[in-house]
mmCIF file with all atom_site columns, C-alpha atoms in Angstrom:
data_model
loop_
_atom_site.group_PDB
_atom_site.id
_atom_site.type_symbol
_atom_site.label_atom_id
_atom_site.label_alt_id
_atom_site.label_comp_id
_atom_site.label_asym_id
_atom_site.label_entity_id
_atom_site.label_seq_id
_atom_site.pdbx_PDB_ins_code
_atom_site.Cartn_x
_atom_site.Cartn_y
_atom_site.Cartn_z
_atom_site.occupancy
_atom_site.B_iso_or_equiv
_atom_site.pdbx_formal_charge
_atom_site.auth_seq_id
_atom_site.auth_comp_id
_atom_site.auth_asym_id
_atom_site.auth_atom_id
_atom_site.pdbx_PDB_model_num
ATOM 1   C CA . MET A 1 1   ? -18.611 -1.732  -28.490 1.00 0.00 ? 731 MET A CA 1
ATOM 2   C CA . GLU A 1 2   ? -17.174 -4.777  -26.734 1.00 0.00 ? 732 GLU A CA 1
ATOM 3   C CA . SER A 1 3   ? -19.479 -6.775  -24.405 1.00 0.00 ? 733 SER A CA 1
ATOM 4   C CA . SER A 1 4   ? -16.934 -6.874  -21.724 1.00 0.00 ? 734 SER A CA 1
ATOM 5   C CA . ALA A 1 5   ? -13.531 -5.314  -20.881 1.00 0.00 ? 735 ALA A CA 1
ATOM 6   C CA . TYR A 1 6   ? -10.934 -6.085  -18.234 1.00 0.00 ? 736 TYR A CA 1
ATOM 7   C CA . GLY A 1 7   ? -12.847 -8.841  -16.547 1.00 0.00 ? 737 GLY A CA 1
ATOM 8   C CA . ALA A 1 8   ? -16.206 -7.013  -16.146 1.00 0.00 ? 738 ALA A CA 1
ATOM 9   C CA . SER A 1 9   ? -19.308 -6.587  -18.161 1.00 0.00 ? 739 SER A CA 1
ATOM 10  C CA . LEU A 1 10  ? -20.293 -3.248  -19.654 1.00 0.00 ? 740 LEU A CA 1
ATOM 11  C CA . ALA A 1 11  ? -21.818 -0.395  -17.580 1.00 0.00 ? 741 ALA A CA 1
ATOM 12  C CA . GLY A 1 12  ? -25.315 -0.622  -16.507 1.00 0.00 ? 742 GLY A CA 1
ATOM 13  C CA . GLY A 1 13  ? -25.431 -4.050  -14.834 1.00 0.00 ? 743 GLY A CA 1
ATOM 14  C CA . ALA A 1 14  ? -26.931 -4.314  -11.326 1.00 0.00 ? 744 ALA A CA 1
ATOM 15  C CA . PHE A 1 15  ? -24.479 -4.778  -8.536  1.00 0.00 ? 745 PHE A CA 1
ATOM 16  C CA . ASP A 1 16  ? -24.644 -8.069  -6.749  1.00 0.00 ? 746 ASP A CA 1
ATOM 17  C CA . LEU A 1 17  ? -23.054 -7.754  -3.409  1.00 0.00 ? 747 LEU A CA 1
ATOM 18  C CA . LEU A 1 18  ? -23.167 -11.506 -2.591  1.00 0.00 ? 748 LEU A CA 1
ATOM 19  C CA . SER A 1 19  ? -21.549 -12.354 -5.918  1.00 0.00 ? 749 SER A CA 1
ATOM 20  C CA . PHE A 1 20  ? -18.957 -9.587  -5.366  1.00 0.00 ? 750 PHE A CA 1
ATOM 21  C CA . LEU A 1 21  ? -17.937 -10.916 -2.037  1.00 0.00 ? 751 LEU A CA 1
ATOM 22  C CA . LYS A 1 22  ? -17.499 -14.428 -3.377  1.00 0.00 ? 752 LYS A CA 1
ATOM 23  C CA . GLN A 1 23  ? -15.130 -13.390 -6.001  1.00 0.00 ? 753 GLN A CA 1
ATOM 24  C CA . PRO A 1 24  ? -11.446 -14.705 -5.360  1.00 0.00 ? 754 PRO A CA 1
ATOM 25  C CA . GLN A 1 25  ? -10.097 -11.178 -5.919  1.00 0.00 ? 755 GLN A CA 1
ATOM 26  C CA . THR A 1 26  ? -12.445 -9.638  -3.193  1.00 0.00 ? 756 THR A CA 1
ATOM 27  C CA . ILE A 1 27  ? -11.611 -12.394 -0.752  1.00 0.00 ? 757 ILE A CA 1
ATOM 28  C CA . ALA A 1 28  ? -7.759  -11.884 -1.180  1.00 0.00 ? 758 ALA A CA 1
ATOM 29  C CA . ARG A 1 29  ? -8.285  -8.137  -0.732  1.00 0.00 ? 759 ARG A CA 1
ATOM 30  C CA . LEU A 1 30  ? -10.231 -8.719  2.459   1.00 0.00 ? 760 LEU A CA 1
ATOM 31  C CA . LEU A 1 31  ? -7.674  -11.030 3.789   1.00 0.00 ? 761 LEU A CA 1
ATOM 32  C CA . SER A 1 32  ? -4.847  -8.583  2.926   1.00 0.00 ? 762 SER A CA 1
ATOM 33  C CA . TRP A 1 33  ? -6.889  -5.762  4.589   1.00 0.00 ? 763 TRP A CA 1
ATOM 34  C CA . LEU A 1 34  ? -7.170  -8.036  7.788   1.00 0.00 ? 764 LEU A CA 1
ATOM 35  C CA . PHE A 1 35  ? -3.459  -8.940  7.761   1.00 0.00 ? 765 PHE A CA 1
ATOM 36  C CA . SER A 1 36  ? -2.389  -5.342  7.526   1.00 0.00 ? 766 SER A CA 1
ATOM 37  C CA . ILE A 1 37  ? -4.460  -4.563  10.638  1.00 0.00 ? 767 ILE A CA 1
ATOM 38  C CA . VAL A 1 38  ? -2.933  -7.311  12.695  1.00 0.00 ? 768 VAL A CA 1
ATOM 39  C CA . VAL A 1 39  ? 0.552   -6.194  11.727  1.00 0.00 ? 769 VAL A CA 1
ATOM 40  C CA . PHE A 1 40  ? 0.494   -2.403  12.385  1.00 0.00 ? 770 PHE A CA 1
ATOM 41  C CA . ALA A 1 41  ? -2.018  -2.624  15.285  1.00 0.00 ? 771 ALA A CA 1
ATOM 42  C CA . THR A 1 42  ? 0.030   -5.294  17.075  1.00 0.00 ? 772 THR A CA 1
ATOM 43  C CA . ILE A 1 43  ? 3.251   -3.169  16.583  1.00 0.00 ? 773 ILE A CA 1
ATOM 44  C CA . LEU A 1 44  ? 1.569   0.018   17.808  1.00 0.00 ? 774 LEU A CA 1
ATOM 45  C CA . SER A 1 45  ? 0.025   -1.517  20.769  1.00 0.00 ? 775 SER A CA 1
ATOM 46  C CA . GLU A 1 46  ? 2.701   -3.945  21.874  1.00 0.00 ? 776 GLU A CA 1
ATOM 47  C CA . GLY A 1 47  ? 5.659   -3.355  19.839  1.00 0.00 ? 777 GLY A CA 1
ATOM 48  C CA . TYR A 1 48  ? 7.402   -0.923  21.952  1.00 0.00 ? 778 TYR A CA 1
ATOM 49  C CA . ILE A 1 49  ? 8.639   -1.983  25.454  1.00 0.00 ? 779 ILE A CA 1
ATOM 50  C CA . ASN A 1 50  ? 9.885   0.044   28.350  1.00 0.00 ? 780 ASN A CA 1
ATOM 51  C CA . GLU A 1 51  ? 12.700  -1.491  30.491  1.00 0.00 ? 781 GLU A CA 1
ATOM 52  C CA . SER A 1 52  ? 12.514  -1.228  34.372  1.00 0.00 ? 782 SER A CA 1
ATOM 53  C CA . SER A 1 53  ? 15.519  1.132   34.209  1.00 0.00 ? 783 SER A CA 1
ATOM 54  C CA . GLY A 1 54  ? 13.264  3.964   33.007  1.00 0.00 ? 784 GLY A CA 1
ATOM 55  C CA . LYS A 1 55  ? 14.711  4.386   29.547  1.00 0.00 ? 785 LYS A CA 1
ATOM 56  C CA . ASP A 1 56  ? 12.549  5.396   26.696  1.00 0.00 ? 786 ASP A CA 1
ATOM 57  C CA . THR A 1 57  ? 10.520  2.670   24.844  1.00 0.00 ? 787 THR A CA 1
ATOM 58  C CA . GLU A 1 58  ? 12.435  0.493   22.275  1.00 0.00 ? 788 GLU A CA 1
ATOM 59  C CA . CYS A 1 59  ? 11.041  -1.661  19.361  1.00 0.00 ? 789 CYS A CA 1
ATOM 60  C CA . MET A 1 60  ? 10.644  -5.276  20.507  1.00 0.00 ? 790 MET A CA 1
ATOM 61  C CA . PHE A 1 61  ? 12.562  -6.361  17.477  1.00 0.00 ? 791 PHE A CA 1
ATOM 62  C CA . ASP A 1 62  ? 16.137  -6.118  18.761  1.00 0.00 ? 792 ASP A CA 1
ATOM 63  C CA . GLY A 1 63  ? 15.566  -2.474  19.674  1.00 0.00 ? 793 GLY A CA 1
ATOM 64  C CA . SER A 1 64  ? 15.372  -1.424  16.011  1.00 0.00 ? 794 SER A CA 1
ATOM 65  C CA . ASP A 1 65  ? 12.989  1.460   15.654  1.00 0.00 ? 795 ASP A CA 1
ATOM 66  C CA . SER A 1 66  ? 13.237  1.370   11.916  1.00 0.00 ? 796 SER A CA 1
ATOM 67  C CA . ALA A 1 67  ? 11.942  -2.204  11.768  1.00 0.00 ? 797 ALA A CA 1
ATOM 68  C CA . CYS A 1 68  ? 8.863   -1.210  13.815  1.00 0.00 ? 798 CYS A CA 1
ATOM 69  C CA . SER A 1 69  ? 8.365   2.108   11.773  1.00 0.00 ? 799 SER A CA 1
ATOM 70  C CA . PHE A 1 70  ? 8.623   0.186   8.465   1.00 0.00 ? 800 PHE A CA 1
ATOM 71  C CA . GLY A 1 71  ? 6.209   -2.459  9.492   1.00 0.00 ? 801 GLY A CA 1
ATOM 72  C CA . ILE A 1 72  ? 3.831   0.291   10.674  1.00 0.00 ? 802 ILE A CA 1
ATOM 73  C CA . ALA A 1 73  ? 4.123   2.218   7.443   1.00 0.00 ? 803 ALA A CA 1
ATOM 74  C CA . VAL A 1 74  ? 3.663   -0.667  5.209   1.00 0.00 ? 804 VAL A CA 1
ATOM 75  C CA . GLY A 1 75  ? 0.647   -2.021  7.151   1.00 0.00 ? 805 GLY A CA 1
ATOM 76  C CA . ILE A 1 76  ? -1.174  1.427   7.301   1.00 0.00 ? 806 ILE A CA 1
ATOM 77  C CA . LEU A 1 77  ? -0.690  1.942   3.529   1.00 0.00 ? 807 LEU A CA 1
ATOM 78  C CA . ALA A 1 78  ? -1.767  -1.466  2.651   1.00 0.00 ? 808 ALA A CA 1
ATOM 79  C CA . PHE A 1 79  ? -4.782  -1.114  4.819   1.00 0.00 ? 809 PHE A CA 1
ATOM 80  C CA . LEU A 1 80  ? -5.876  2.197   2.957   1.00 0.00 ? 810 LEU A CA 1
ATOM 81  C CA . ALA A 1 81  ? -5.015  0.702   -0.445  1.00 0.00 ? 811 ALA A CA 1
ATOM 82  C CA . CYS A 1 82  ? -7.164  -2.287  0.255   1.00 0.00 ? 812 CYS A CA 1
ATOM 83  C CA . VAL A 1 83  ? -10.076 -0.051  1.072   1.00 0.00 ? 813 VAL A CA 1
ATOM 84  C CA . ILE A 1 84  ? -9.652  2.016   -2.161  1.00 0.00 ? 814 ILE A CA 1
ATOM 85  C CA . PHE A 1 85  ? -9.213  -0.821  -4.376  1.00 0.00 ? 815 PHE A CA 1
ATOM 86  C CA . ILE A 1 86  ? -12.267 -2.714  -2.783  1.00 0.00 ? 816 ILE A CA 1
ATOM 87  C CA . MET A 1 87  ? -14.285 0.356   -3.612  1.00 0.00 ? 817 MET A CA 1
ATOM 88  C CA . LEU A 1 88  ? -12.943 0.601   -7.223  1.00 0.00 ? 818 LEU A CA 1
ATOM 89  C CA . ASP A 1 89  ? -13.866 -3.208  -7.724  1.00 0.00 ? 819 ASP A CA 1
ATOM 90  C CA . ALA A 1 90  ? -17.319 -2.578  -6.506  1.00 0.00 ? 820 ALA A CA 1
ATOM 91  C CA . PHE A 1 91  ? -17.933 0.236   -8.958  1.00 0.00 ? 821 PHE A CA 1
ATOM 92  C CA . PHE A 1 92  ? -15.712 -1.136  -11.833 1.00 0.00 ? 822 PHE A CA 1
ATOM 93  C CA . HIS A 1 93  ? -18.678 -2.453  -13.781 1.00 0.00 ? 823 HIS A CA 1
ATOM 94  C CA . GLN A 1 94  ? -20.255 0.985   -13.935 1.00 0.00 ? 824 GLN A CA 1
ATOM 95  C CA . ILE A 1 95  ? -17.129 2.466   -15.744 1.00 0.00 ? 825 ILE A CA 1
ATOM 96  C CA . SER A 1 96  ? -17.850 2.150   -19.413 1.00 0.00 ? 826 SER A CA 1
ATOM 97  C CA . ASN A 1 97  ? -14.608 3.686   -20.690 1.00 0.00 ? 827 ASN A CA 1
ATOM 98  C CA . ALA A 1 98  ? -12.138 0.974   -21.648 1.00 0.00 ? 828 ALA A CA 1
ATOM 99  C CA . LYS A 1 99  ? -9.246  3.291   -21.186 1.00 0.00 ? 829 LYS A CA 1
ATOM 100 C CA . GLU A 1 100 ? -10.246 4.272   -17.740 1.00 0.00 ? 830 GLU A CA 1
ATOM 101 C CA . ARG A 1 101 ? -10.607 0.610   -16.828 1.00 0.00 ? 831 ARG A CA 1
ATOM 102 C CA . LYS A 1 102 ? -7.146  -0.028  -18.266 1.00 0.00 ? 832 LYS A CA 1
ATOM 103 C CA . TYR A 1 103 ? -5.531  2.674   -16.118 1.00 0.00 ? 833 TYR A CA 1
ATOM 104 C CA . ILE A 1 104 ? -7.219  1.320   -13.021 1.00 0.00 ? 834 ILE A CA 1
ATOM 105 C CA . VAL A 1 105 ? -6.052  -2.260  -13.665 1.00 0.00 ? 835 VAL A CA 1
ATOM 106 C CA . LEU A 1 106 ? -2.549  -1.036  -14.502 1.00 0.00 ? 836 LEU A CA 1
ATOM 107 C CA . VAL A 1 107 ? -2.349  0.819   -11.109 1.00 0.00 ? 837 VAL A CA 1
ATOM 108 C CA . ASP A 1 108 ? -3.697  -2.036  -9.294  1.00 0.00 ? 838 ASP A CA 1
ATOM 109 C CA . LEU A 1 109 ? -1.050  -4.411  -10.950 1.00 0.00 ? 839 LEU A CA 1
ATOM 110 C CA . VAL A 1 110 ? 1.842   -2.095  -10.212 1.00 0.00 ? 840 VAL A CA 1
ATOM 111 C CA . PHE A 1 111 ? 0.735   -1.277  -6.644  1.00 0.00 ? 841 PHE A CA 1
ATOM 112 C CA . CYS A 1 112 ? 0.150   -4.948  -5.779  1.00 0.00 ? 842 CYS A CA 1
ATOM 113 C CA . ALA A 1 113 ? 3.496   -5.957  -7.218  1.00 0.00 ? 843 ALA A CA 1
ATOM 114 C CA . VAL A 1 114 ? 5.350   -3.199  -5.312  1.00 0.00 ? 844 VAL A CA 1
ATOM 115 C CA . TRP A 1 115 ? 3.528   -4.043  -1.990  1.00 0.00 ? 845 TRP A CA 1
ATOM 116 C CA . THR A 1 116 ? 4.336   -7.760  -2.482  1.00 0.00 ? 846 THR A CA 1
ATOM 117 C CA . PHE A 1 117 ? 7.970   -6.891  -2.544  1.00 0.00 ? 847 PHE A CA 1
ATOM 118 C CA . LEU A 1 118 ? 7.690   -4.475  0.364   1.00 0.00 ? 848 LEU A CA 1
ATOM 119 C CA . TRP A 1 119 ? 5.866   -7.117  2.607   1.00 0.00 ? 849 TRP A CA 1
ATOM 120 C CA . PHE A 1 120 ? 8.526   -9.589  1.713   1.00 0.00 ? 850 PHE A CA 1
ATOM 121 C CA . VAL A 1 121 ? 11.203  -7.124  2.834   1.00 0.00 ? 851 VAL A CA 1
ATOM 122 C CA . CYS A 1 122 ? 9.252   -6.437  6.001   1.00 0.00 ? 852 CYS A CA 1
ATOM 123 C CA . PHE A 1 123 ? 8.935   -10.023 6.738   1.00 0.00 ? 853 PHE A CA 1
ATOM 124 C CA . CYS A 1 124 ? 12.699  -10.689 6.188   1.00 0.00 ? 854 CYS A CA 1
ATOM 125 C CA . ASN A 1 125 ? 13.717  -7.663  8.297   1.00 0.00 ? 855 ASN A CA 1
ATOM 126 C CA . LEU A 1 126 ? 11.220  -8.541  11.282  1.00 0.00 ? 856 LEU A CA 1
ATOM 127 C CA . ALA A 1 127 ? 12.275  -12.157 11.382  1.00 0.00 ? 857 ALA A CA 1
ATOM 128 C CA . ASN A 1 128 ? 15.907  -11.268 11.256  1.00 0.00 ? 858 ASN A CA 1
ATOM 129 C CA . LYS A 1 129 ? 15.616  -8.695  14.118  1.00 0.00 ? 859 LYS A CA 1
ATOM 130 C CA . TRP A 1 130 ? 13.374  -11.146 16.204  1.00 0.00 ? 860 TRP A CA 1
ATOM 131 C CA . SER A 1 131 ? 16.062  -13.953 15.867  1.00 0.00 ? 861 SER A CA 1
ATOM 132 C CA . LYS A 1 132 ? 18.419  -11.607 17.300  1.00 0.00 ? 862 LYS A CA 1
ATOM 133 C CA . SER A 1 133 ? 16.307  -10.310 20.303  1.00 0.00 ? 863 SER A CA 1
ATOM 134 C CA . VAL A 1 134 ? 17.772  -11.540 23.496  1.00 0.00 ? 864 VAL A CA 1
ATOM 135 C CA . LYS A 1 135 ? 16.115  -8.938  25.850  1.00 0.00 ? 865 LYS A CA 1
ATOM 136 C CA . THR A 1 136 ? 13.602  -10.200 28.613  1.00 0.00 ? 866 THR A CA 1
ATOM 137 C CA . GLY A 1 137 ? 10.051  -8.979  28.930  1.00 0.00 ? 867 GLY A CA 1
ATOM 138 C CA . ILE A 1 138 ? 9.441   -9.039  25.186  1.00 0.00 ? 868 ILE A CA 1
ATOM 139 C CA . PRO A 1 139 ? 5.789   -9.950  24.266  1.00 0.00 ? 869 PRO A CA 1
ATOM 140 C CA . ALA A 1 140 ? 6.903   -13.072 22.143  1.00 0.00 ? 870 ALA A CA 1
ATOM 141 C CA . ASP A 1 141 ? 3.360   -13.982 20.952  1.00 0.00 ? 871 ASP A CA 1
ATOM 142 C CA . ALA A 1 142 ? 2.820   -10.520 19.625  1.00 0.00 ? 872 ALA A CA 1
ATOM 143 C CA . ALA A 1 143 ? 6.287   -10.543 17.933  1.00 0.00 ? 873 ALA A CA 1
ATOM 144 C CA . ARG A 1 144 ? 5.582   -13.969 16.304  1.00 0.00 ? 874 ARG A CA 1
ATOM 145 C CA . ALA A 1 145 ? 2.157   -12.656 15.175  1.00 0.00 ? 875 ALA A CA 1
ATOM 146 C CA . VAL A 1 146 ? 3.713   -9.734  13.393  1.00 0.00 ? 876 VAL A CA 1
ATOM 147 C CA . VAL A 1 147 ? 6.204   -11.851 11.643  1.00 0.00 ? 877 VAL A CA 1
ATOM 148 C CA . ALA A 1 148 ? 3.671   -14.506 10.589  1.00 0.00 ? 878 ALA A CA 1
ATOM 149 C CA . PHE A 1 149 ? 1.093   -12.076 9.285   1.00 0.00 ? 879 PHE A CA 1
ATOM 150 C CA . SER A 1 150 ? 3.841   -10.306 7.460   1.00 0.00 ? 880 SER A CA 1
ATOM 151 C CA . PHE A 1 151 ? 4.650   -13.535 5.653   1.00 0.00 ? 881 PHE A CA 1
ATOM 152 C CA . PHE A 1 152 ? 0.828   -14.093 5.094   1.00 0.00 ? 882 PHE A CA 1
ATOM 153 C CA . SER A 1 153 ? 0.594   -10.485 3.641   1.00 0.00 ? 883 SER A CA 1
ATOM 154 C CA . THR A 1 154 ? 3.320   -11.348 1.216   1.00 0.00 ? 884 THR A CA 1
ATOM 155 C CA . ALA A 1 155 ? 1.425   -14.276 -0.090  1.00 0.00 ? 885 ALA A CA 1
ATOM 156 C CA . SER A 1 156 ? -1.931  -12.382 -0.230  1.00 0.00 ? 886 SER A CA 1
ATOM 157 C CA . TRP A 1 157 ? -0.469  -9.548  -2.165  1.00 0.00 ? 887 TRP A CA 1
ATOM 158 C CA . GLY A 1 158 ? 1.309   -11.887 -4.374  1.00 0.00 ? 888 GLY A CA 1
ATOM 159 C CA . LEU A 1 159 ? -2.016  -13.475 -5.081  1.00 0.00 ? 889 LEU A CA 1
ATOM 160 C CA . LEU A 1 160 ? -3.538  -10.062 -5.817  1.00 0.00 ? 890 LEU A CA 1
ATOM 161 C CA . THR A 1 161 ? -0.730  -9.338  -8.285  1.00 0.00 ? 891 THR A CA 1
ATOM 162 C CA . VAL A 1 162 ? -1.437  -12.549 -10.239 1.00 0.00 ? 892 VAL A CA 1
ATOM 163 C CA . PHE A 1 163 ? -5.259  -11.599 -10.333 1.00 0.00 ? 893 PHE A CA 1
ATOM 164 C CA . ALA A 1 164 ? -4.500  -7.975  -11.545 1.00 0.00 ? 894 ALA A CA 1
ATOM 165 C CA . PHE A 1 165 ? -2.144  -9.490  -14.206 1.00 0.00 ? 895 PHE A CA 1
ATOM 166 C CA . ARG A 1 166 ? -4.795  -11.913 -15.536 1.00 0.00 ? 896 ARG A CA 1
ATOM 167 C CA . ARG A 1 167 ? -7.427  -9.168  -15.617 1.00 0.00 ? 897 ARG A CA 1
ATOM 168 C CA . TYR A 1 168 ? -5.058  -6.974  -17.601 1.00 0.00 ? 898 TYR A CA 1
ATOM 169 C CA . ARG A 1 169 ? -4.383  -9.735  -20.090 1.00 0.00 ? 899 ARG A CA 1
ATOM 170 C CA . GLN A 1 170 ? -8.189  -10.538 -20.328 1.00 0.00 ? 900 GLN A CA 1
ATOM 171 C CA . GLY A 1 171 ? -8.724  -6.823  -20.998 1.00 0.00 ? 901 GLY A CA 1
ATOM 172 C CA . LEU A 1 172 ? -6.432  -6.850  -23.901 1.00 0.00 ? 902 LEU A CA 1
ATOM 173 C CA . VAL A 1 173 ? -8.186  -9.880  -25.334 1.00 0.00 ? 903 VAL A CA 1
ATOM 174 C CA . ASP A 1 174 ? -11.644 -8.368  -24.779 1.00 0.00 ? 904 ASP A CA 1
ATOM 175 C CA . VAL A 1 175 ? -10.806 -4.991  -26.409 1.00 0.00 ? 905 VAL A CA 1
ATOM 176 C CA . GLY A 1 176 ? -9.042  -6.793  -29.347 1.00 0.00 ? 906 GLY A CA 1
ATOM 177 C CA . LEU A 1 177 ? -12.155 -8.890  -29.984 1.00 0.00 ? 907 LEU A CA 1
ATOM 178 C CA . GLY A 1 178 ? -14.431 -5.817  -29.697 1.00 0.00 ? 908 GLY A CA 1
ATOM 179 C CA . TYR A 1 179 ? -12.404 -3.723  -32.349 1.00 0.00 ? 909 TYR A CA 1
ATOM 180 C CA . ASN A 1 180 ? -13.971 -3.361  -35.710 1.00 0.00 ? 910 ASN A CA 1
ATOM 181 C CA . ASP A 1 181 ? -11.883 -2.551  -38.687 1.00 0.00 ? 911 ASP A CA 1
ATOM 182 C CA . PRO A 1 182 ? -13.281 0.408   -40.654 1.00 0.00 ? 912 PRO A CA 1
ATOM 183 C CA . VAL A 1 183 ? -12.192 -1.234  -44.078 1.00 0.00 ? 913 VAL A CA 1
ATOM 184 C CA . SER A 1 184 ? -14.119 -4.471  -43.363 1.00 0.00 ? 914 SER A CA 1
ATOM 185 C CA . ASP A 1 185 ? -16.940 -2.832  -41.423 1.00 0.00 ? 915 ASP A CA 1
ATOM 186 C CA . HIS A 1 186 ? -19.966 -3.026  -43.706 1.00 0.00 ? 916 HIS A CA 1
ATOM 187 C CA . THR A 1 187 ? -22.042 -0.806  -41.388 1.00 0.00 ? 917 THR A CA 1
ATOM 188 C CA . SER A 1 188 ? -20.134 2.312   -42.462 1.00 0.00 ? 918 SER A CA 1
ATOM 189 C CA . PRO A 1 189 ? -22.242 4.457   -44.659 1.00 0.00 ? 919 PRO A CA 1
ATOM 190 C CA . TYR A 1 190 ? -19.428 5.278   -47.183 1.00 0.00 ? 920 TYR A CA 1
ATOM 191 C CA . PRO A 1 191 ? -16.720 2.614   -47.604 1.00 0.00 ? 921 PRO A CA 1
ATOM 192 C CA . SER A 1 192 ? -13.389 3.492   -48.937 1.00 0.00 ? 922 SER A CA 1
ATOM 193 C CA . ALA A 1 193 ? -12.887 3.886   -52.732 1.00 0.00 ? 923 ALA A CA 1
ATOM 194 C CA . TYR A 1 194 ? -10.078 1.567   -53.172 1.00 0.00 ? 924 TYR A CA 1
ATOM 195 C CA . ALA A 1 195 ? -8.206  -0.836  -50.852 1.00 0.00 ? 925 ALA A CA 1
ATOM 196 C CA . GLY A 1 196 ? -5.062  1.279   -50.675 1.00 0.00 ? 926 GLY A CA 1
ATOM 197 C CA . ALA A 1 197 ? -6.834  4.503   -49.526 1.00 0.00 ? 927 ALA A CA 1
ATOM 198 C CA . PRO A 1 198 ? -5.198  6.326   -46.722 1.00 0.00 ? 928 PRO A CA 1
ATOM 199 C CA . ASP A 1 199 ? -6.599  6.243   -43.210 1.00 0.00 ? 929 ASP A CA 1
ATOM 200 C CA . GLY A 1 200 ? -9.687  8.342   -42.859 1.00 0.00 ? 930 GLY A CA 1
ATOM 201 C CA . TYR A 1 201 ? -10.456 8.632   -46.609 1.00 0.00 ? 931 TYR A CA 1
ATOM 202 C CA . GLN A 1 202 ? -13.917 7.745   -47.655 1.00 0.00 ? 932 GLN A CA 1
ATOM 203 C CA . GLN A 1 203 ? -15.527 7.861   -51.141 1.00 0.00 ? 933 GLN A CA 1
ATOM 204 C CA . SER A 1 204 ? -17.842 10.847  -51.753 1.00 0.00 ? 934 SER A CA 1
ATOM 205 C CA . PRO A 1 205 ? -21.341 9.692   -52.006 1.00 0.00 ? 935 PRO A CA 1
ATOM 206 C CA . PHE A 1 206 ? -21.841 12.204  -54.830 1.00 0.00 ? 936 PHE A CA 1
ATOM 207 C CA . THR A 1 207 ? -19.131 10.871  -57.063 1.00 0.00 ? 937 THR A CA 1
ATOM 208 C CA . PRO A 1 208 ? -20.591 9.756   -60.479 1.00 0.00 ? 938 PRO A CA 1
ATOM 209 C CA . ALA A 1 209 ? -20.540 6.178   -61.439 1.00 0.00 ? 939 ALA A CA 1
ATOM 210 C CA . SER A 1 210 ? -18.633 6.818   -64.632 1.00 0.00 ? 940 SER A CA 1
ATOM 211 C CA . ALA A 1 211 ? -17.255 9.649   -66.599 1.00 0.00 ? 941 ALA A CA 1
ATOM 212 C CA . GLY A 1 212 ? -19.518 8.850   -69.545 1.00 0.00 ? 942 GLY A CA 1
ATOM 213 C CA . GLU A 1 213 ? -22.701 9.668   -67.544 1.00 0.00 ? 943 GLU A CA 1
ATOM 214 C CA . SER A 1 214 ? -21.268 13.236  -66.798 1.00 0.00 ? 944 SER A CA 1
ATOM 215 C CA . ALA A 1 215 ? -20.682 13.921  -70.512 1.00 0.00 ? 945 ALA A CA 1
ATOM 216 C CA . TYR A 1 216 ? -23.232 16.313  -72.373 1.00 0.00 ? 946 TYR A CA 1
ATOM 217 C CA . GLN A 1 217 ? -25.582 14.490  -74.607 1.00 0.00 ? 947 GLN A CA 1
ATOM 218 C CA . PRO A 1 218 ? -27.315 16.588  -77.310 1.00 0.00 ? 948 PRO A CA 1
ATOM 219 C CA . PRO A 1 219 ? -31.100 16.043  -77.804 1.00 0.00 ? 949 PRO A CA 1
ATOM 220 C CA . ALA A 1 220 ? -31.885 13.836  -80.833 1.00 0.00 ? 950 ALA A CA 1
ATOM 221 C CA . TYR A 1 221 ? -34.413 15.317  -83.510 1.00 0.00 ? 951 TYR A CA 1
#
């Protein structure tokens, strides 16, 4: 069995909270978690304004409700994903199955890559709508904060994508180093009879050494 797989040691090691919090991937996840809170909480609390004429509330980004809704959705899902992946990272060393670790790392890689793209789209959309906003009474500081932290989220999730990709490549190396070829593995009780034997073939332990030993020998008088 390999000594490590996908950037973590084998199951059974003690969990060190301080070391876990100092890991670059954990720091990036916590920052992404914080950035997502700033984005969706700011839009929910200050992103919709009501004009003095008594009309319904409108999004502060040029009245585009889709821009606010998209930012809220991306932010909330990013917040939940960060919580889930932080928990998976904390218990990752307790997972002894290399395939399960591989699936977790792949999901992490794909999700981080997709959310990097979504945060970039969100940033571009909000920045474009904010540049076109001409209405008065808009909380400018809140709008700038949403745009800025959307950009920060794009950077943090891009960094998480790099970390996930490195961990995936490291996992391939770890598993490759830990693999034992059955033909060259001398710990196997019954090695193959010949080099060209098909997969799974093993020489019978009861096969006689030579045909001459199995021939009948009459007693000598």
